[in-house]
Amino acid sequence: MPLPLKVLIVDDSAQDAELLAVALKRAGFEPEWQRVEEEAEFLRELDAHPDLILSDYRMPKFGGPRALALFNQSGLEIPFIIVSGTIGEETAVEAIKQGAADYLLKDRLARLGPAIHQALERSRGRRERKDAENALRETEGRLRLFSENSPAVIFMKDVEGRYLLVNRLFERQFGLARGNVLGKKDADIFPVAQAQAFQDSDRHVIQSGSLLQFEEDAQTASGRQTSIVSKFPLRDGEGRITGICGIATDITERKRVEAELLATRTTLQTLFDSAPVAIVGLDLEGRIMKWNACAFRIFGWTEAEVLGQVCPTFPTARTDEFRALIARVVREGPQTGMLIRQRTRGGATIQVGLSASPIRDLSGHVSGVMAIFEDLSEYRRLEGQIRQAQKLEALGTMAAGLAHDFNNILGAIRGYTEIARMILVENPPVHEHLGAVLKATERAAHLVKQMLTFSRQQPQELRPVRLAPVVTEALQLLRATVPASIEFEASLAADTPTVLADTTQIHQVLMNLGTNAWHAMKDRPGRLRVTLERCAVDAALAATQRRLRPGLYARITVSDTGCGMDEATQRRMFEPFFTTKGPGEGTGLGLAVVHGIMENHDGAITVYSQPGEGTVFHLYFPAYGGDLAETATEPPAPRPR
């Protein structure tokens, strides 16, 4: 079985140190080694009491002779062996005279094992002789000196429980003078409960004759204190128990620090799991060591399923690419701004942003990589919404300019036509034709009004209203215009909140949407459904629409079972003059006007549609003075049936 060995290696070459460690293992040792190359490091590691020192002789910062001199000053009884690439015989002999146990050349390490065994044996013999000498010279004064300067409370009692010895720390901790303690029992100087606890542990040690270690709380002069207590029996030359010795180490501060560390670790873990991005810790082979909650939400695998595996979000064919990325991070440092496609557990492919940084251990070596994945799918969708809004805003500006100019032209046409009619009142045929011109200008003026509504420049009158009566009135007119082949349904909740609205424009919205739904179901039976309900918009839903904010809303839903719309049509449906209808069936301003009216009302409009599955429009009107505390969870959005 390998012999454990704590080794301090003094060498400026990490590679040479590794070779020494390998040679130690081959020689039958199990080395726990530390390499140093500077004097301060050497002195610090000497305090850790290694079992063996292997030192190079010549180094740029710190050489073997200086290390040997410092070692001799330390008084440690351990082997110090010179292991050098080049060392003359005279130099080696001088090093041994100075206290080195042996010397070896680095290219002849086969002799390292026997040399260490011999040196350890000699050191052990010296230590045993020194220990025997120290034991003979040890006196009660030395023991008292030790106890007086101990960082732990030390006390001795006889078998009756009377104190024979207490150290200075015992006095300070309990606020008791030594003269008031020696010769007395616990019951004479401590509260009843505390004295009883002390006596119970003493009795256990005496009866069992063995060491007892435990954690104990005691009331001290400075307050409640937690200590690790060790009690063991004292025996005479014939082995009889003559008393007990106790050592108590204060761990109150340690317990406090441990509690803080636990709280910090818990906080860090909470932050790790609460991060809005996927954080994945990887070793240098690409195997997963950490996997946070967001990684599960984005990719679908639990941490238990992926630990120890190569990142499953990469297709097998790209595993080598992932390892190449890890190598680049190790070689060059953090890598940011990468856009890649990843696979989810469900088989979907999503676009993510990837940043990766090296993870370093306490010695500064890169031990792994921390990869951060950010799902960009939602950002892409929001970017599309913003682009659409910007396009509609630009179109609205253009439409407003055209409408104003066109209105001026219409004014001139209307004025001159009226004058002509007055002049030609005696000429009925011409008078009639001029009347037709005036009717055409009226239709053109109505078109201008729609354009101004789309561009949000049409005057409006917003006032607090309940939508139910407004919707009911509009539906009566709509029902009269819908063919009998279309089934008409309406559901108006009574608890919808008050909103700020222009009732005329609400009529216009419902008529436009109803007419569009009718045209979508024109040549076949279908169902047109209109609902009014109270709903609460939460942060998740508000994040999907730029004009929605969390809060209470009244929602109107208009759905049909018509032909539906494809994605290309949905991208353009709010553009003015865009229409899928045939010539003479519409101007293409209906949905543009609906969009403008919803913007005027500080509301939002969402659309769900699939070809052949119909269309659902949701109109959100913010509550006027609504009490958000009374809001309920938003009901699920209806889908075409």
XYZ file of C-alpha atoms in Angstrom:
641
model
C 0.000 0.000 0.000
C 1.474 3.444 -0.930
C 3.009 5.349 1.969
C 1.473 8.838 2.447
C 4.135 11.519 2.291
C 3.812 15.299 2.593
C 6.530 16.736 0.351
C 7.790 20.307 -0.122
C 9.530 20.721 -3.512
C 11.830 23.724 -3.951
C 12.194 24.110 -7.726
C 11.604 26.826 -10.320
C 10.414 24.259 -12.883
C 6.837 22.975 -12.584
C 7.716 20.209 -15.043
C 10.629 19.007 -12.922
C 8.370 19.038 -9.864
C 5.845 16.863 -11.691
C 8.643 14.433 -12.600
C 9.664 14.226 -8.936
C 6.062 13.501 -7.952
C 5.914 10.703 -10.537
C 9.202 9.273 -9.253
C 7.848 9.335 -5.681
C 4.781 7.381 -6.761
C 6.947 4.812 -8.534
C 8.966 4.474 -5.366
C 5.873 3.412 -3.418
C 4.832 6.730 -1.911
C 1.550 8.587 -2.080
C 2.852 12.168 -2.211
C 0.916 15.259 -1.198
C 3.264 17.865 -2.603
C 3.599 21.614 -2.941
C 6.106 23.440 -5.188
C 7.749 26.757 -4.172
C 10.451 28.860 -5.795
C 10.716 31.898 -3.531
C 11.929 32.358 0.037
C 8.634 33.681 1.426
C 6.757 30.688 0.001
C 9.350 28.313 1.426
C 9.073 29.773 4.916
C 5.278 29.598 4.776
C 5.279 25.956 3.728
C 7.806 25.069 6.463
C 5.134 26.052 8.960
C 2.911 23.330 7.460
C 5.460 20.737 8.710
C 6.175 18.655 5.631
C 7.595 15.122 5.936
C 10.286 15.683 3.323
C 12.001 18.529 1.423
C 13.358 17.997 -2.122
C 15.321 21.050 -3.276
C 17.037 22.113 -6.493
C 20.468 23.606 -5.890
C 20.570 26.547 -8.302
C 17.525 28.693 -9.119
C 17.160 32.292 -10.341
C 15.299 33.602 -7.265
C 16.064 31.209 -4.459
C 18.752 28.537 -4.234
C 19.360 25.307 -2.371
C 22.028 26.707 0.017
C 19.658 29.428 1.269
C 16.796 26.944 1.604
C 19.075 24.601 3.592
C 20.125 27.427 5.925
C 16.503 28.400 6.603
C 15.622 24.737 7.123
C 18.374 24.364 9.733
C 17.055 27.431 11.543
C 13.574 25.897 11.676
C 14.708 22.979 13.791
C 12.567 20.503 11.852
C 13.660 16.884 12.106
C 12.841 15.869 8.538
C 15.026 14.870 5.559
C 16.344 17.648 3.277
C 17.547 16.103 -0.012
C 19.288 18.014 -2.809
C 17.960 17.024 -6.282
C 19.841 18.977 -8.940
C 20.512 18.805 -12.633
C 24.202 19.644 -12.202
C 26.059 19.559 -8.886
C 29.698 18.826 -8.308
C 30.858 16.242 -5.801
C 32.550 18.827 -3.596
C 29.391 20.956 -3.568
C 27.310 17.891 -2.702
C 29.616 16.940 0.171
C 29.477 20.503 1.493
C 25.646 20.447 1.345
C 25.567 17.243 3.366
C 27.897 18.810 5.913
C 25.462 21.716 6.166
C 22.636 19.338 7.060
C 21.324 17.846 3.795
C 20.327 14.207 4.164
C 21.466 13.215 0.645
C 21.853 14.487 -2.900
C 20.673 13.148 -6.282
C 20.948 14.116 -9.920
C 17.676 14.760 -11.765
C 18.585 12.372 -14.534
C 19.165 9.547 -12.015
C 15.960 9.449 -10.016
C 15.935 5.653 -9.709
C 17.807 6.065 -6.405
C 15.213 8.544 -5.085
C 13.082 5.897 -3.310
C 15.910 4.169 -1.364
C 17.446 7.537 -0.500
C 14.154 8.785 0.941
C 13.540 5.582 2.920
C 16.998 5.816 4.466
C 16.635 9.536 5.216
C 13.196 9.053 6.774
C 14.501 6.249 8.932
C 17.410 8.376 10.155
C 15.068 11.320 10.836
C 12.682 9.069 12.698
C 15.529 7.791 14.861
C 16.674 11.331 15.614
C 13.162 12.399 16.494
C 12.635 9.440 18.790
C 15.883 10.162 20.613
C 14.992 13.823 20.863
C 11.512 13.013 22.116
C 12.934 10.748 24.765
C 15.320 13.443 25.876
C 12.539 16.041 25.951
C 10.357 13.684 27.970
C 13.058 13.338 30.556
C 13.565 17.103 30.756
C 9.862 17.897 30.777
C 8.779 19.450 34.051
C 5.638 20.732 35.626
C 6.807 24.276 34.870
C 6.921 23.541 31.134
C 3.463 22.019 31.301
C 2.175 25.083 33.119
C 3.859 27.377 30.586
C 2.144 25.460 27.814
C -1.251 25.661 29.455
C -0.862 29.343 30.294
C -0.171 30.242 26.675
C -2.611 27.829 25.113
C -5.339 29.295 22.871
C -7.692 26.769 24.473
C -9.077 26.451 27.977
C -7.171 23.739 29.871
C -8.118 22.267 33.246
C -7.462 19.179 35.347
C -9.663 17.579 38.024
C -9.254 14.678 40.425
C -11.673 11.741 40.439
C -13.862 13.616 42.918
C -14.263 16.514 40.506
C -12.062 19.009 42.372
C -10.054 21.345 40.163
C -6.301 20.719 40.286
C -5.239 23.098 37.492
C -6.802 25.821 35.374
C -4.973 28.018 32.892
C -5.107 31.750 32.389
C -7.678 31.518 29.606
C -10.014 29.599 31.959
C -9.859 32.559 34.362
C -10.547 35.132 31.634
C -13.315 33.124 30.011
C -15.346 32.500 33.159
C -14.291 35.657 35.047
C -13.014 33.603 37.984
C -9.727 34.037 39.845
C -7.640 30.889 40.035
C -7.606 30.943 43.810
C -11.393 30.751 43.843
C -11.424 27.688 41.584
C -8.628 25.325 42.658
C -9.800 22.681 45.149
C -13.483 23.337 44.391
C -16.065 21.431 42.388
C -18.257 22.643 39.547
C -21.293 22.885 41.840
C -19.369 25.359 44.017
C -18.674 27.890 41.248
C -21.152 27.434 38.358
C -24.948 27.666 37.996
C -26.776 24.392 38.703
C -27.599 23.402 35.110
C -24.113 24.198 33.812
C -22.408 22.445 36.719
C -24.553 19.349 36.157
C -23.610 19.228 32.452
C -19.896 19.461 33.322
C -20.213 16.683 35.943
C -22.116 14.374 33.594
C -19.359 14.476 30.959
C -16.671 13.996 33.650
C -18.499 10.908 34.923
C -18.696 9.463 31.408
C -14.910 9.806 30.929
C -14.095 8.197 34.270
C -16.533 5.321 33.773
C -15.521 4.610 30.161
C -11.831 5.319 30.637
C -11.699 6.783 27.133
C -11.505 10.090 25.311
C -14.745 12.054 24.991
C -15.127 14.819 22.388
C -18.247 16.913 22.023
C -19.618 20.373 21.219
C -20.774 22.308 24.261
C -22.531 25.616 24.919
C -21.601 27.387 28.139
C -22.319 30.743 29.740
C -19.064 32.723 30.017
C -18.162 36.179 31.274
C -18.617 37.574 27.732
C -21.853 35.709 26.978
C -22.927 32.422 25.466
C -20.018 30.545 23.907
C -19.744 27.372 21.851
C -16.667 25.186 22.311
C -15.266 21.906 21.101
C -14.396 20.047 24.321
C -12.031 17.091 24.635
C -11.892 15.232 27.973
C -9.655 12.243 28.662
C -8.646 10.292 31.796
C -5.396 10.860 33.709
C -3.661 7.677 34.873
C -0.862 6.868 37.299
C 2.076 4.579 36.588
C -0.062 1.477 37.163
C -2.793 2.616 34.806
C -5.327 3.623 37.424
C -7.508 6.659 36.643
C -6.565 9.520 38.959
C -8.560 12.318 37.344
C -9.426 13.950 34.051
C -7.904 16.589 31.799
C -10.064 18.834 29.688
C -9.314 21.079 26.689
C -12.002 23.441 25.347
C -11.518 25.400 22.104
C -13.804 28.346 21.426
C -15.512 27.913 18.038
C -18.137 30.639 18.457
C -16.546 32.806 15.775
C -16.022 29.814 13.518
C -19.687 28.897 13.830
C -20.642 32.475 12.976
C -18.385 32.462 9.925
C -19.743 29.073 8.859
C -23.285 30.441 9.127
C -22.297 33.476 7.036
C -20.594 31.255 4.470
C -23.677 29.085 4.293
C -25.859 32.165 3.825
C -23.492 33.484 1.137
C -23.459 30.121 -0.611
C -27.247 29.996 -0.464
C -27.485 33.530 -1.858
C -25.073 32.733 -4.675
C -26.990 29.567 -5.501
C -30.236 31.559 -5.525
C -28.694 34.136 -7.861
C -27.322 31.329 -10.020
C -30.719 29.667 -10.321
C -32.583 32.976 -10.661
C -30.414 34.323 -13.474
C -32.450 35.183 -16.595
C -29.862 33.462 -18.774
C -28.718 29.850 -18.972
C -25.441 29.388 -17.057
C -23.547 26.172 -17.729
C -20.291 25.200 -15.999
C -18.061 22.913 -18.060
C -14.806 21.094 -17.468
C -12.021 21.247 -20.029
C -13.465 18.237 -21.882
C -16.823 19.949 -22.311
C -18.602 17.879 -19.654
C -21.296 19.707 -17.697
C -20.492 20.443 -14.057
C -23.181 23.084 -13.326
C -26.577 23.725 -14.942
C -28.907 26.430 -13.648
C -32.693 26.664 -13.650
C -32.815 28.911 -16.730
C -30.821 26.323 -18.680
C -33.581 23.845 -17.865
C -36.263 26.329 -18.958
C -34.544 27.100 -22.257
C -33.247 23.674 -23.261
C -35.557 21.266 -21.402
C -33.018 18.991 -19.657
C -32.749 18.868 -15.856
C -29.389 19.211 -14.136
C -29.493 15.566 -13.022
C -29.885 14.472 -16.657
C -26.904 16.413 -18.017
C -24.273 16.372 -15.241
C -21.101 14.715 -16.475
C -22.229 14.748 -20.100
C -20.935 16.764 -23.024
C -23.307 19.685 -23.631
C -26.419 18.015 -25.108
C -27.629 21.226 -26.737
C -25.026 20.758 -29.458
C -25.729 18.165 -32.161
C -23.261 15.250 -31.987
C -21.599 16.340 -35.201
C -20.679 19.678 -33.583
C -19.199 18.346 -30.343
C -15.707 18.935 -31.732
C -16.648 22.563 -32.451
C -17.731 22.976 -28.850
C -14.459 21.551 -27.564
C -12.615 23.884 -29.931
C -14.514 26.792 -28.362
C -13.416 25.637 -24.894
C -9.819 25.441 -26.075
C -10.086 28.979 -27.473
C -11.457 30.289 -24.162
C -8.609 28.620 -22.260
C -6.056 29.976 -24.716
C -7.371 33.478 -25.408
C -9.718 34.309 -22.524
C -13.395 35.340 -22.585
C -15.326 34.951 -25.842
C -18.459 37.079 -26.286
C -21.028 38.067 -28.875
C -21.347 34.650 -30.541
C -24.649 33.796 -32.248
C -25.268 30.070 -32.644
C -28.159 27.669 -33.069
C -28.877 25.169 -30.319
C -31.079 22.111 -29.991
C -33.712 21.761 -27.258
C -34.879 18.550 -25.655
C -38.044 18.707 -27.725
C -36.010 18.731 -30.944
C -36.540 22.403 -31.767
C -33.656 24.567 -32.917
C -33.358 28.026 -31.350
C -30.962 30.897 -31.844
C -28.972 31.880 -28.755
C -26.276 34.353 -27.856
C -23.232 32.678 -26.309
C -20.524 34.106 -24.069
C -17.863 31.957 -22.426
C -15.218 32.739 -19.805
C -12.495 30.655 -18.147
C -12.916 29.367 -14.587
C -9.686 29.514 -12.595
C -8.747 27.616 -9.452
C -6.940 29.148 -6.479
C -3.568 28.725 -8.189
C -4.769 30.615 -11.268
C -4.943 27.584 -13.530
C -7.938 27.298 -15.840
C -10.023 24.406 -14.539
C -13.122 24.856 -16.668
C -15.322 27.203 -18.655
C -18.505 29.081 -17.724
C -20.835 29.360 -20.713
C -23.792 31.757 -20.740
C -26.594 31.117 -23.247
C -29.234 33.803 -23.906
C -32.347 32.800 -25.835
C -32.746 35.380 -28.601
C -36.065 34.083 -29.943
C -38.088 36.582 -27.888
C -35.761 39.442 -28.815
C -36.129 38.634 -32.497
C -39.920 38.658 -32.164
C -39.888 41.985 -30.304
C -37.524 43.451 -32.886
C -40.041 42.458 -35.537
C -42.798 44.228 -33.612
C -40.700 47.363 -33.290
C -39.858 47.357 -37.001
C -43.561 46.929 -37.828
C -44.475 49.795 -35.465
C -41.815 52.024 -37.021
C -43.062 51.182 -40.504
C -46.652 51.957 -39.528
C -45.554 55.202 -37.912
C -43.766 56.238 -41.097
C -46.785 55.269 -43.177
C -49.026 57.219 -40.803
C -46.886 60.336 -41.196
C -47.024 59.991 -44.957
C -50.784 59.333 -44.900
C -51.362 62.426 -42.760
C -49.448 64.615 -45.178
C -51.282 63.195 -48.183
C -54.645 63.518 -46.412
C -54.145 67.196 -45.592
C -53.025 68.030 -49.130
C -55.869 65.985 -50.602
C -58.339 67.704 -48.268
C -57.229 71.084 -49.603
C -57.778 69.901 -53.172
C -61.199 68.505 -52.249
C -62.107 71.828 -50.667
C -61.403 73.615 -53.917
C -63.325 71.049 -55.956
C -66.305 71.216 -53.578
C -66.347 75.014 -53.589
C -66.145 75.485 -57.329
C -68.728 72.731 -57.869
C -71.165 74.477 -55.505
C -70.662 77.759 -57.377
C -71.189 76.011 -60.718
C -74.416 74.430 -59.465
C -75.679 77.833 -58.362
C -74.902 79.327 -61.785
C -76.368 76.382 -63.712
C -79.446 75.845 -61.604
C -81.555 76.413 -64.682
C -79.759 73.623 -66.513
C -81.065 70.409 -64.834
C -78.824 67.881 -66.651
C -75.621 69.754 -65.774
C -76.925 70.518 -62.264
C -77.473 66.774 -61.728
C -73.981 65.921 -62.979
C -72.444 68.472 -60.616
C -74.410 66.851 -57.759
C -72.716 63.565 -58.633
C -69.355 65.351 -58.391
C -70.261 66.601 -54.902
C -71.211 63.072 -53.821
C -67.843 61.834 -55.094
C -66.054 64.565 -53.100
C -68.003 63.490 -49.986
C -66.784 59.920 -50.449
C -63.271 61.239 -50.951
C -63.598 63.334 -47.763
C -64.648 60.216 -45.861
C -61.535 58.463 -47.207
C -59.418 61.402 -46.002
C -61.023 61.093 -42.561
C -60.030 57.414 -42.430
C -56.472 58.292 -43.399
C -56.323 60.873 -40.603
C -57.683 58.305 -38.135
C -54.945 55.855 -39.132
C -52.303 58.579 -38.719
C -53.750 59.464 -35.274
C -54.517 63.041 -36.297
C -58.319 62.755 -36.396
C -59.963 64.734 -33.525
C -61.541 62.485 -30.906
C -63.498 62.798 -27.688
C -62.287 60.417 -24.970
C -64.472 60.112 -21.901
C -65.042 57.432 -19.191
C -67.484 54.844 -20.529
C -68.605 51.294 -19.907
C -67.965 49.333 -23.063
C -70.900 46.913 -22.724
C -73.624 49.364 -23.946
C -71.316 50.652 -26.707
C -70.535 47.139 -27.928
C -74.212 46.126 -27.695
C -75.247 49.047 -29.892
C -72.547 48.300 -32.451
C -73.452 44.599 -32.513
C -77.112 45.387 -33.258
C -76.030 47.220 -36.400
C -73.463 44.535 -37.240
C -75.997 41.717 -36.793
C -78.280 43.396 -39.305
C -75.527 43.408 -41.920
C -74.206 39.856 -41.393
C -75.748 37.262 -43.759
C -77.968 34.536 -42.260
C -75.439 31.864 -43.295
C -73.067 33.168 -40.627
C -73.786 32.175 -37.028
C -73.511 35.209 -34.769
C -72.460 34.889 -31.088
C -71.907 37.550 -28.443
C -70.835 37.322 -24.795
C -70.524 40.531 -22.760
C -69.327 40.277 -19.146
C -70.936 42.613 -16.641
C -67.802 43.244 -14.540
C -65.631 44.934 -17.174
C -63.911 48.106 -15.940
C -64.587 51.645 -17.084
C -62.278 52.882 -19.867
C -61.494 56.191 -21.587
C -62.923 55.890 -25.095
C -64.499 57.648 -28.058
C -67.758 55.713 -28.578
C -67.949 56.628 -32.265
C -64.506 55.192 -32.885
C -65.356 52.024 -30.918
C -68.340 51.598 -33.257
C -65.985 52.025 -36.210
C -63.526 49.407 -34.865
C -66.247 46.785 -34.358
C -67.855 47.443 -37.727
C -64.507 47.198 -39.536
C -63.521 43.954 -37.777
C -66.999 42.501 -38.222
C -67.022 43.345 -41.914
C -63.581 41.799 -42.389
C -64.750 38.639 -40.601
C -67.830 38.503 -42.843
C -65.670 38.767 -45.975
C -63.366 36.010 -44.643
C -66.404 33.667 -44.424
C -68.210 35.074 -47.491
C -68.842 31.967 -49.556
C -69.429 29.434 -46.769
C -71.193 29.043 -43.416
C -69.220 30.225 -40.445
C -69.266 31.652 -36.939
C -68.600 35.248 -35.872
C -68.070 35.627 -32.137
C -67.650 38.868 -30.164
C -66.807 38.855 -26.447
C -66.197 41.578 -23.859
C -64.406 40.601 -20.648
C -62.338 41.858 -17.758
C -58.693 40.719 -17.757
C -55.465 41.379 -15.909
C -52.325 41.769 -17.994
C -49.315 40.378 -16.157
C -45.631 41.099 -16.805
C -45.221 38.048 -19.030
C -48.024 39.098 -21.389
C -46.945 42.764 -21.301
C -43.453 41.712 -22.395
C -44.874 40.299 -25.639
C -46.516 43.580 -26.746
C -44.748 46.935 -26.608
C -47.968 48.890 -25.907
C -49.198 46.665 -23.087
C -48.360 47.370 -19.449
C -49.202 45.221 -16.426
C -52.590 46.148 -15.036
C -56.344 45.900 -15.435
C -57.898 45.978 -18.934
C -61.215 45.574 -20.703
C -60.721 43.176 -23.614
C -62.882 42.872 -26.720
C -62.343 39.715 -28.776
C -63.578 39.344 -32.355
C -63.084 35.870 -33.829
C -64.223 34.157 -36.988
C -63.928 30.752 -38.634
C -62.966 32.185 -42.000
C -60.057 31.593 -44.333
C -57.427 32.989 -41.935
C -54.171 34.758 -42.853
C -50.658 33.564 -43.561
C -47.596 35.206 -41.990
C -46.911 37.423 -44.998
C -50.445 38.860 -44.859
C -50.230 39.373 -41.074
C -47.018 41.373 -41.459
C -48.788 43.870 -43.780
C -52.411 43.789 -42.569
C -52.222 47.152 -40.748
C -50.665 48.989 -43.707
C -52.995 51.535 -45.333
C -54.364 50.528 -48.748
C -53.108 46.930 -48.365
C -55.980 44.527 -49.025
C -56.579 40.935 -50.090
C -60.038 41.801 -51.425
C -60.901 42.083 -55.084
C -61.367 45.362 -56.984
C -64.309 47.366 -55.695
C -64.577 45.349 -52.427
C -62.614 47.675 -50.162
C -60.022 50.433 -49.844
C -57.587 48.558 -47.600
C -57.965 51.160 -44.842
C -60.177 49.110 -42.457
C -57.489 47.469 -40.306
C -55.218 50.513 -40.644
C -57.994 52.599 -39.102
C -58.515 50.000 -36.335
C -54.814 50.145 -35.548
C -54.847 53.949 -35.418
C -57.898 54.011 -33.136
C -56.294 51.540 -30.704
C -53.164 53.692 -30.633
C -55.334 56.755 -29.890
C -56.868 54.882 -26.954
C -53.466 53.921 -25.533
C -54.529 50.336 -26.114
C -53.133 47.353 -27.950
C -54.307 44.900 -30.579
C -53.084 41.317 -30.947
C -53.898 38.879 -33.717
C -53.869 35.103 -33.936
C -54.513 33.585 -37.359
C -53.666 30.495 -39.377
C -54.700 29.736 -42.966
C -57.914 27.713 -42.870
C -58.332 28.141 -39.083
C -59.859 31.608 -38.884
C -58.692 34.752 -37.104
C -58.880 36.113 -33.545
C -58.432 39.831 -32.767
C -57.890 40.881 -29.120
C -58.459 44.579 -28.342
C -57.055 45.756 -24.981
C -58.412 48.994 -23.425
C -56.650 50.114 -20.181
C -58.962 50.530 -17.188
C -59.738 54.061 -16.103
C -59.025 54.327 -12.348
C -59.127 50.526 -11.979
C -58.117 48.874 -8.703
C -55.313 46.509 -9.660
C -55.614 44.679 -6.342
C -58.946 43.326 -7.491
C -57.703 41.959 -10.795
C -57.963 38.274 -11.517
C -55.720 36.051 -13.530
C -56.209 36.626 -17.228
C -58.432 33.971 -18.809
C -56.907 31.957 -21.627
C -57.270 33.564 -25.048
C -59.909 31.875 -27.208
C -58.857 30.161 -30.391
C -60.921 29.588 -33.565
C -62.917 26.374 -33.521
